[in-house]
Amino acid sequence: LTSCTSLEDRVKQQVKSMDGMSLLGTVEYTITKVVKVDHDAFYKLGERKILFSCRSYMKAGIDLADFSADDITVTVELPQPKVLSFNMPVEEAKLVYESVSGLRSEFTTDDRMNFLKQGEENIMADIDNLGILKDAEKNATLFFESLFAQLGVEKVNITYNKEK
């Protein structure tokens, strides 16, 4: 039956069930501290020093009284955009200019194919400056924000993993 309710309703029900919890401890530390004091006064004779070794216990976590369903944001971590396909058809390459003079031989078909291959490599090497990957990231962000908005999730945080 829970699958019949919207994601937002299920999240709100889950948050409401946590109303009885006020503090959610997530970590506990034991801290040992040495306290040393030299309490000298120029107008009094003698020394006064004290040394303590203290142990304290500290818990930290979340105060759920400050939390509501409105604070929930869905985070989607996507891999970095990359080139998914690249095609430079030879039949669409147009010779714009060619000049051969003196004792030089004409360009062969292999020469031309190698030059086109270098062109492909230059395009791929310059991919970051072309803005294609930035546009792909922007459009992927819009896609996932729209997708989650259709599911009823209003707050979506889209991040891109730099290591993937």
JSON list of C-alpha atoms in Angstrom, two decimals:
[
{"chain": "A", "resi": 1, "resn": "LEU", "atom": "CA", "xyz": [0.00, 0.00, 0.00]},
{"chain": "A", "resi": 2, "resn": "THR", "atom": "CA", "xyz": [2.91, 2.37, 0.55]},
{"chain": "A", "resi": 3, "resn": "SER", "atom": "CA", "xyz": [3.71, 2.23, -3.15]},
{"chain": "A", "resi": 4, "resn": "CYS", "atom": "CA", "xyz": [0.30, 3.78, -3.87]},
{"chain": "A", "resi": 5, "resn": "THR", "atom": "CA", "xyz": [1.24, 6.98, -2.02]},
{"chain": "A", "resi": 6, "resn": "SER", "atom": "CA", "xyz": [3.52, 9.60, -3.50]},
{"chain": "A", "resi": 7, "resn": "LEU", "atom": "CA", "xyz": [7.18, 9.81, -2.59]},
{"chain": "A", "resi": 8, "resn": "GLU", "atom": "CA", "xyz": [6.56, 13.11, -0.85]},
{"chain": "A", "resi": 9, "resn": "ASP", "atom": "CA", "xyz": [3.78, 11.59, 1.29]},
{"chain": "A", "resi": 10, "resn": "ARG", "atom": "CA", "xyz": [5.99, 8.66, 2.23]},
{"chain": "A", "resi": 11, "resn": "VAL", "atom": "CA", "xyz": [8.83, 10.98, 3.21]},
{"chain": "A", "resi": 12, "resn": "LYS", "atom": "CA", "xyz": [6.48, 13.13, 5.31]},
{"chain": "A", "resi": 13, "resn": "GLN", "atom": "CA", "xyz": [5.09, 10.02, 7.03]},
{"chain": "A", "resi": 14, "resn": "GLN", "atom": "CA", "xyz": [8.61, 8.86, 7.85]},
{"chain": "A", "resi": 15, "resn": "VAL", "atom": "CA", "xyz": [9.59, 12.27, 9.23]},
{"chain": "A", "resi": 16, "resn": "LYS", "atom": "CA", "xyz": [6.36, 12.44, 11.26]},
{"chain": "A", "resi": 17, "resn": "SER", "atom": "CA", "xyz": [7.18, 9.05, 12.81]},
{"chain": "A", "resi": 18, "resn": "MET", "atom": "CA", "xyz": [10.40, 10.61, 14.14]},
{"chain": "A", "resi": 19, "resn": "ASP", "atom": "CA", "xyz": [8.47, 13.26, 16.11]},
{"chain": "A", "resi": 20, "resn": "GLY", "atom": "CA", "xyz": [9.03, 11.35, 19.35]},
{"chain": "A", "resi": 21, "resn": "MET", "atom": "CA", "xyz": [12.78, 11.57, 18.89]},
{"chain": "A", "resi": 22, "resn": "SER", "atom": "CA", "xyz": [14.20, 14.89, 19.90]},
{"chain": "A", "resi": 23, "resn": "LEU", "atom": "CA", "xyz": [17.91, 14.18, 19.76]},
{"chain": "A", "resi": 24, "resn": "LEU", "atom": "CA", "xyz": [19.69, 11.85, 17.38]},
{"chain": "A", "resi": 25, "resn": "GLY", "atom": "CA", "xyz": [23.19, 11.15, 18.65]},
{"chain": "A", "resi": 26, "resn": "THR", "atom": "CA", "xyz": [25.51, 10.16, 15.84]},
{"chain": "A", "resi": 27, "resn": "VAL", "atom": "CA", "xyz": [28.94, 10.21, 17.50]},
{"chain": "A", "resi": 28, "resn": "GLU", "atom": "CA", "xyz": [30.42, 9.89, 20.98]},
{"chain": "A", "resi": 29, "resn": "TYR", "atom": "CA", "xyz": [33.96, 10.85, 21.97]},
{"chain": "A", "resi": 30, "resn": "THR", "atom": "CA", "xyz": [35.99, 10.27, 25.12]},
{"chain": "A", "resi": 31, "resn": "ILE", "atom": "CA", "xyz": [38.44, 13.13, 25.57]},
{"chain": "A", "resi": 32, "resn": "THR", "atom": "CA", "xyz": [41.36, 13.17, 27.99]},
{"chain": "A", "resi": 33, "resn": "LYS", "atom": "CA", "xyz": [42.78, 16.58, 28.85]},
{"chain": "A", "resi": 34, "resn": "VAL", "atom": "CA", "xyz": [45.65, 17.65, 31.06]},
{"chain": "A", "resi": 35, "resn": "VAL", "atom": "CA", "xyz": [45.12, 21.00, 32.80]},
{"chain": "A", "resi": 36, "resn": "LYS", "atom": "CA", "xyz": [48.21, 22.67, 34.23]},
{"chain": "A", "resi": 37, "resn": "VAL", "atom": "CA", "xyz": [48.16, 25.99, 36.06]},
{"chain": "A", "resi": 38, "resn": "ASP", "atom": "CA", "xyz": [51.07, 28.06, 37.43]},
{"chain": "A", "resi": 39, "resn": "HIS", "atom": "CA", "xyz": [49.40, 30.59, 39.68]},
{"chain": "A", "resi": 40, "resn": "ASP", "atom": "CA", "xyz": [52.17, 33.01, 40.53]},
{"chain": "A", "resi": 41, "resn": "ALA", "atom": "CA", "xyz": [51.66, 36.42, 42.05]},
{"chain": "A", "resi": 42, "resn": "PHE", "atom": "CA", "xyz": [54.51, 38.90, 42.27]},
{"chain": "A", "resi": 43, "resn": "TYR", "atom": "CA", "xyz": [53.28, 40.23, 45.59]},
{"chain": "A", "resi": 44, "resn": "LYS", "atom": "CA", "xyz": [53.10, 36.82, 47.32]},
{"chain": "A", "resi": 45, "resn": "LEU", "atom": "CA", "xyz": [55.97, 34.59, 48.32]},
{"chain": "A", "resi": 46, "resn": "GLY", "atom": "CA", "xyz": [56.07, 30.99, 47.13]},
{"chain": "A", "resi": 47, "resn": "GLU", "atom": "CA", "xyz": [54.60, 29.03, 44.26]},
{"chain": "A", "resi": 48, "resn": "ARG", "atom": "CA", "xyz": [51.18, 27.75, 43.55]},
{"chain": "A", "resi": 49, "resn": "LYS", "atom": "CA", "xyz": [50.74, 25.09, 40.87]},
{"chain": "A", "resi": 50, "resn": "ILE", "atom": "CA", "xyz": [48.13, 22.52, 40.09]},
{"chain": "A", "resi": 51, "resn": "LEU", "atom": "CA", "xyz": [47.80, 19.74, 37.53]},
{"chain": "A", "resi": 52, "resn": "PHE", "atom": "CA", "xyz": [44.64, 17.86, 36.62]},
{"chain": "A", "resi": 53, "resn": "SER", "atom": "CA", "xyz": [44.06, 14.97, 34.31]},
{"chain": "A", "resi": 54, "resn": "CYS", "atom": "CA", "xyz": [40.44, 15.09, 33.22]},
{"chain": "A", "resi": 55, "resn": "ARG", "atom": "CA", "xyz": [38.28, 12.80, 31.16]},
{"chain": "A", "resi": 56, "resn": "SER", "atom": "CA", "xyz": [35.16, 14.03, 29.46]},
{"chain": "A", "resi": 57, "resn": "TYR", "atom": "CA", "xyz": [32.49, 12.39, 27.36]},
{"chain": "A", "resi": 58, "resn": "MET", "atom": "CA", "xyz": [30.91, 14.22, 24.48]},
{"chain": "A", "resi": 59, "resn": "LYS", "atom": "CA", "xyz": [28.02, 13.25, 22.22]},
{"chain": "A", "resi": 60, "resn": "ALA", "atom": "CA", "xyz": [27.11, 15.09, 19.06]},
{"chain": "A", "resi": 61, "resn": "GLY", "atom": "CA", "xyz": [24.33, 14.75, 16.58]},
{"chain": "A", "resi": 62, "resn": "ILE", "atom": "CA", "xyz": [21.14, 16.33, 15.36]},
{"chain": "A", "resi": 63, "resn": "ASP", "atom": "CA", "xyz": [18.43, 18.10, 17.30]},
{"chain": "A", "resi": 64, "resn": "LEU", "atom": "CA", "xyz": [15.37, 16.82, 15.44]},
{"chain": "A", "resi": 65, "resn": "ALA", "atom": "CA", "xyz": [13.16, 19.49, 16.97]},
{"chain": "A", "resi": 66, "resn": "ASP", "atom": "CA", "xyz": [14.69, 21.81, 14.34]},
{"chain": "A", "resi": 67, "resn": "PHE", "atom": "CA", "xyz": [13.88, 19.41, 11.47]},
{"chain": "A", "resi": 68, "resn": "SER", "atom": "CA", "xyz": [10.82, 19.03, 9.27]},
{"chain": "A", "resi": 69, "resn": "ALA", "atom": "CA", "xyz": [9.85, 17.38, 6.00]},
{"chain": "A", "resi": 70, "resn": "ASP", "atom": "CA", "xyz": [10.36, 20.72, 4.28]},
{"chain": "A", "resi": 71, "resn": "ASP", "atom": "CA", "xyz": [14.10, 20.39, 4.98]},
{"chain": "A", "resi": 72, "resn": "ILE", "atom": "CA", "xyz": [14.46, 17.31, 2.78]},
{"chain": "A", "resi": 73, "resn": "THR", "atom": "CA", "xyz": [16.36, 17.67, -0.45]},
{"chain": "A", "resi": 74, "resn": "VAL", "atom": "CA", "xyz": [17.06, 14.79, -2.81]},
{"chain": "A", "resi": 75, "resn": "THR", "atom": "CA", "xyz": [20.70, 14.67, -3.91]},
{"chain": "A", "resi": 76, "resn": "VAL", "atom": "CA", "xyz": [21.60, 12.95, -7.15]},
{"chain": "A", "resi": 77, "resn": "GLU", "atom": "CA", "xyz": [25.28, 12.36, -7.85]},
{"chain": "A", "resi": 78, "resn": "LEU", "atom": "CA", "xyz": [25.99, 11.80, -11.51]},
{"chain": "A", "resi": 79, "resn": "PRO", "atom": "CA", "xyz": [29.23, 10.96, -13.27]},
{"chain": "A", "resi": 80, "resn": "GLN", "atom": "CA", "xyz": [30.90, 13.75, -15.20]},
{"chain": "A", "resi": 81, "resn": "PRO", "atom": "CA", "xyz": [29.53, 14.29, -18.70]},
{"chain": "A", "resi": 82, "resn": "LYS", "atom": "CA", "xyz": [31.65, 12.74, -21.41]},
{"chain": "A", "resi": 83, "resn": "VAL", "atom": "CA", "xyz": [31.57, 12.40, -25.16]},
{"chain": "A", "resi": 84, "resn": "LEU", "atom": "CA", "xyz": [29.24, 9.50, -25.90]},
{"chain": "A", "resi": 85, "resn": "SER", "atom": "CA", "xyz": [29.79, 9.41, -29.62]},
{"chain": "A", "resi": 86, "resn": "PHE", "atom": "CA", "xyz": [31.86, 11.22, -32.19]},
{"chain": "A", "resi": 87, "resn": "ASN", "atom": "CA", "xyz": [31.51, 10.93, -35.92]},
{"chain": "A", "resi": 88, "resn": "MET", "atom": "CA", "xyz": [33.28, 12.92, -38.61]},
{"chain": "A", "resi": 89, "resn": "PRO", "atom": "CA", "xyz": [32.10, 11.43, -41.92]},
{"chain": "A", "resi": 90, "resn": "VAL", "atom": "CA", "xyz": [34.71, 11.56, -44.66]},
{"chain": "A", "resi": 91, "resn": "GLU", "atom": "CA", "xyz": [32.05, 12.21, -47.27]},
{"chain": "A", "resi": 92, "resn": "GLU", "atom": "CA", "xyz": [31.19, 15.49, -45.54]},
{"chain": "A", "resi": 93, "resn": "ALA", "atom": "CA", "xyz": [34.79, 16.76, -45.55]},
{"chain": "A", "resi": 94, "resn": "LYS", "atom": "CA", "xyz": [35.22, 19.40, -48.23]},
{"chain": "A", "resi": 95, "resn": "LEU", "atom": "CA", "xyz": [38.54, 20.39, -49.71]},
{"chain": "A", "resi": 96, "resn": "VAL", "atom": "CA", "xyz": [38.66, 24.17, -49.52]},
{"chain": "A", "resi": 97, "resn": "TYR", "atom": "CA", "xyz": [42.19, 24.87, -50.71]},
{"chain": "A", "resi": 98, "resn": "GLU", "atom": "CA", "xyz": [45.14, 22.87, -52.03]},
{"chain": "A", "resi": 99, "resn": "SER", "atom": "CA", "xyz": [48.40, 24.09, -53.49]},
{"chain": "A", "resi": 100, "resn": "VAL", "atom": "CA", "xyz": [51.31, 21.97, -54.69]},
{"chain": "A", "resi": 101, "resn": "SER", "atom": "CA", "xyz": [54.25, 23.51, -56.49]},
{"chain": "A", "resi": 102, "resn": "GLY", "atom": "CA", "xyz": [57.78, 22.80, -57.54]},
{"chain": "A", "resi": 103, "resn": "LEU", "atom": "CA", "xyz": [59.04, 19.27, -57.17]},
{"chain": "A", "resi": 104, "resn": "ARG", "atom": "CA", "xyz": [56.48, 18.30, -54.55]},
{"chain": "A", "resi": 105, "resn": "SER", "atom": "CA", "xyz": [54.09, 15.41, -55.20]},
{"chain": "A", "resi": 106, "resn": "GLU", "atom": "CA", "xyz": [50.32, 15.65, -54.92]},
{"chain": "A", "resi": 107, "resn": "PHE", "atom": "CA", "xyz": [48.60, 14.72, -51.65]},
{"chain": "A", "resi": 108, "resn": "THR", "atom": "CA", "xyz": [47.63, 11.05, -51.62]},
{"chain": "A", "resi": 109, "resn": "THR", "atom": "CA", "xyz": [44.37, 9.63, -50.31]},
{"chain": "A", "resi": 110, "resn": "ASP", "atom": "CA", "xyz": [46.32, 8.28, -47.30]},
{"chain": "A", "resi": 111, "resn": "ASP", "atom": "CA", "xyz": [47.75, 11.77, -46.67]},
{"chain": "A", "resi": 112, "resn": "ARG", "atom": "CA", "xyz": [44.27, 13.27, -46.73]},
{"chain": "A", "resi": 113, "resn": "MET", "atom": "CA", "xyz": [42.87, 10.56, -44.41]},
{"chain": "A", "resi": 114, "resn": "ASN", "atom": "CA", "xyz": [45.73, 11.16, -41.95]},
{"chain": "A", "resi": 115, "resn": "PHE", "atom": "CA", "xyz": [45.02, 14.90, -41.99]},
{"chain": "A", "resi": 116, "resn": "LEU", "atom": "CA", "xyz": [41.34, 14.26, -41.28]},
{"chain": "A", "resi": 117, "resn": "LYS", "atom": "CA", "xyz": [42.36, 11.95, -38.43]},
{"chain": "A", "resi": 118, "resn": "GLN", "atom": "CA", "xyz": [44.51, 14.78, -37.01]},
{"chain": "A", "resi": 119, "resn": "GLY", "atom": "CA", "xyz": [41.47, 17.05, -37.29]},
{"chain": "A", "resi": 120, "resn": "GLU", "atom": "CA", "xyz": [39.43, 14.56, -35.21]},
{"chain": "A", "resi": 121, "resn": "GLU", "atom": "CA", "xyz": [42.18, 14.43, -32.60]},
{"chain": "A", "resi": 122, "resn": "ASN", "atom": "CA", "xyz": [42.37, 18.25, -32.46]},
{"chain": "A", "resi": 123, "resn": "ILE", "atom": "CA", "xyz": [38.61, 18.51, -31.95]},
{"chain": "A", "resi": 124, "resn": "MET", "atom": "CA", "xyz": [38.70, 15.95, -29.11]},
{"chain": "A", "resi": 125, "resn": "ALA", "atom": "CA", "xyz": [41.70, 17.68, -27.50]},
{"chain": "A", "resi": 126, "resn": "ASP", "atom": "CA", "xyz": [39.79, 20.98, -27.53]},
{"chain": "A", "resi": 127, "resn": "ILE", "atom": "CA", "xyz": [36.53, 19.52, -26.17]},
{"chain": "A", "resi": 128, "resn": "ASP", "atom": "CA", "xyz": [36.70, 21.46, -22.88]},
{"chain": "A", "resi": 129, "resn": "ASN", "atom": "CA", "xyz": [37.00, 24.81, -24.67]},
{"chain": "A", "resi": 130, "resn": "LEU", "atom": "CA", "xyz": [34.05, 24.07, -26.95]},
{"chain": "A", "resi": 131, "resn": "GLY", "atom": "CA", "xyz": [31.56, 24.10, -24.04]},
{"chain": "A", "resi": 132, "resn": "ILE", "atom": "CA", "xyz": [29.89, 20.87, -25.13]},
{"chain": "A", "resi": 133, "resn": "LEU", "atom": "CA", "xyz": [30.46, 19.10, -21.80]},
{"chain": "A", "resi": 134, "resn": "LYS", "atom": "CA", "xyz": [29.24, 22.14, -19.83]},
{"chain": "A", "resi": 135, "resn": "ASP", "atom": "CA", "xyz": [26.07, 22.20, -21.92]},
{"chain": "A", "resi": 136, "resn": "ALA", "atom": "CA", "xyz": [25.66, 18.43, -21.41]},
{"chain": "A", "resi": 137, "resn": "GLU", "atom": "CA", "xyz": [25.93, 18.96, -17.64]},
{"chain": "A", "resi": 138, "resn": "LYS", "atom": "CA", "xyz": [23.41, 21.81, -17.70]},
{"chain": "A", "resi": 139, "resn": "ASN", "atom": "CA", "xyz": [20.93, 19.77, -19.74]},
{"chain": "A", "resi": 140, "resn": "ALA", "atom": "CA", "xyz": [21.37, 16.67, -17.56]},
{"chain": "A", "resi": 141, "resn": "THR", "atom": "CA", "xyz": [20.68, 18.82, -14.50]},
{"chain": "A", "resi": 142, "resn": "LEU", "atom": "CA", "xyz": [17.47, 20.15, -16.08]},
{"chain": "A", "resi": 143, "resn": "PHE", "atom": "CA", "xyz": [16.44, 16.61, -17.06]},
{"chain": "A", "resi": 144, "resn": "PHE", "atom": "CA", "xyz": [16.84, 15.20, -13.54]},
{"chain": "A", "resi": 145, "resn": "GLU", "atom": "CA", "xyz": [15.24, 18.22, -11.89]},
{"chain": "A", "resi": 146, "resn": "SER", "atom": "CA", "xyz": [12.22, 17.79, -14.17]},
{"chain": "A", "resi": 147, "resn": "LEU", "atom": "CA", "xyz": [12.11, 14.05, -13.57]},
{"chain": "A", "resi": 148, "resn": "PHE", "atom": "CA", "xyz": [12.04, 14.45, -9.79]},
{"chain": "A", "resi": 149, "resn": "ALA", "atom": "CA", "xyz": [9.57, 17.35, -10.01]},
{"chain": "A", "resi": 150, "resn": "GLN", "atom": "CA", "xyz": [7.17, 14.95, -11.77]},
{"chain": "A", "resi": 151, "resn": "LEU", "atom": "CA", "xyz": [7.64, 12.56, -8.83]},
{"chain": "A", "resi": 152, "resn": "GLY", "atom": "CA", "xyz": [6.65, 15.36, -6.43]},
{"chain": "A", "resi": 153, "resn": "VAL", "atom": "CA", "xyz": [10.14, 16.16, -5.13]},
{"chain": "A", "resi": 154, "resn": "GLU", "atom": "CA", "xyz": [10.62, 19.91, -5.13]},
{"chain": "A", "resi": 155, "resn": "LYS", "atom": "CA", "xyz": [14.16, 20.18, -3.82]},
{"chain": "A", "resi": 156, "resn": "VAL", "atom": "CA", "xyz": [16.72, 18.29, -5.91]},
{"chain": "A", "resi": 157, "resn": "ASN", "atom": "CA", "xyz": [20.46, 18.85, -5.64]},
{"chain": "A", "resi": 158, "resn": "ILE", "atom": "CA", "xyz": [22.34, 17.56, -8.68]},
{"chain": "A", "resi": 159, "resn": "THR", "atom": "CA", "xyz": [26.10, 17.08, -8.26]},
{"chain": "A", "resi": 160, "resn": "TYR", "atom": "CA", "xyz": [28.73, 15.63, -10.54]},
{"chain": "A", "resi": 161, "resn": "ASN", "atom": "CA", "xyz": [31.37, 13.24, -9.25]},
{"chain": "A", "resi": 162, "resn": "LYS", "atom": "CA", "xyz": [34.76, 14.47, -10.42]},
{"chain": "A", "resi": 163, "resn": "GLU", "atom": "CA", "xyz": [36.40, 11.07, -9.88]},
{"chain": "A", "resi": 164, "resn": "LYS", "atom": "CA", "xyz": [34.12, 8.87, -11.97]}
]
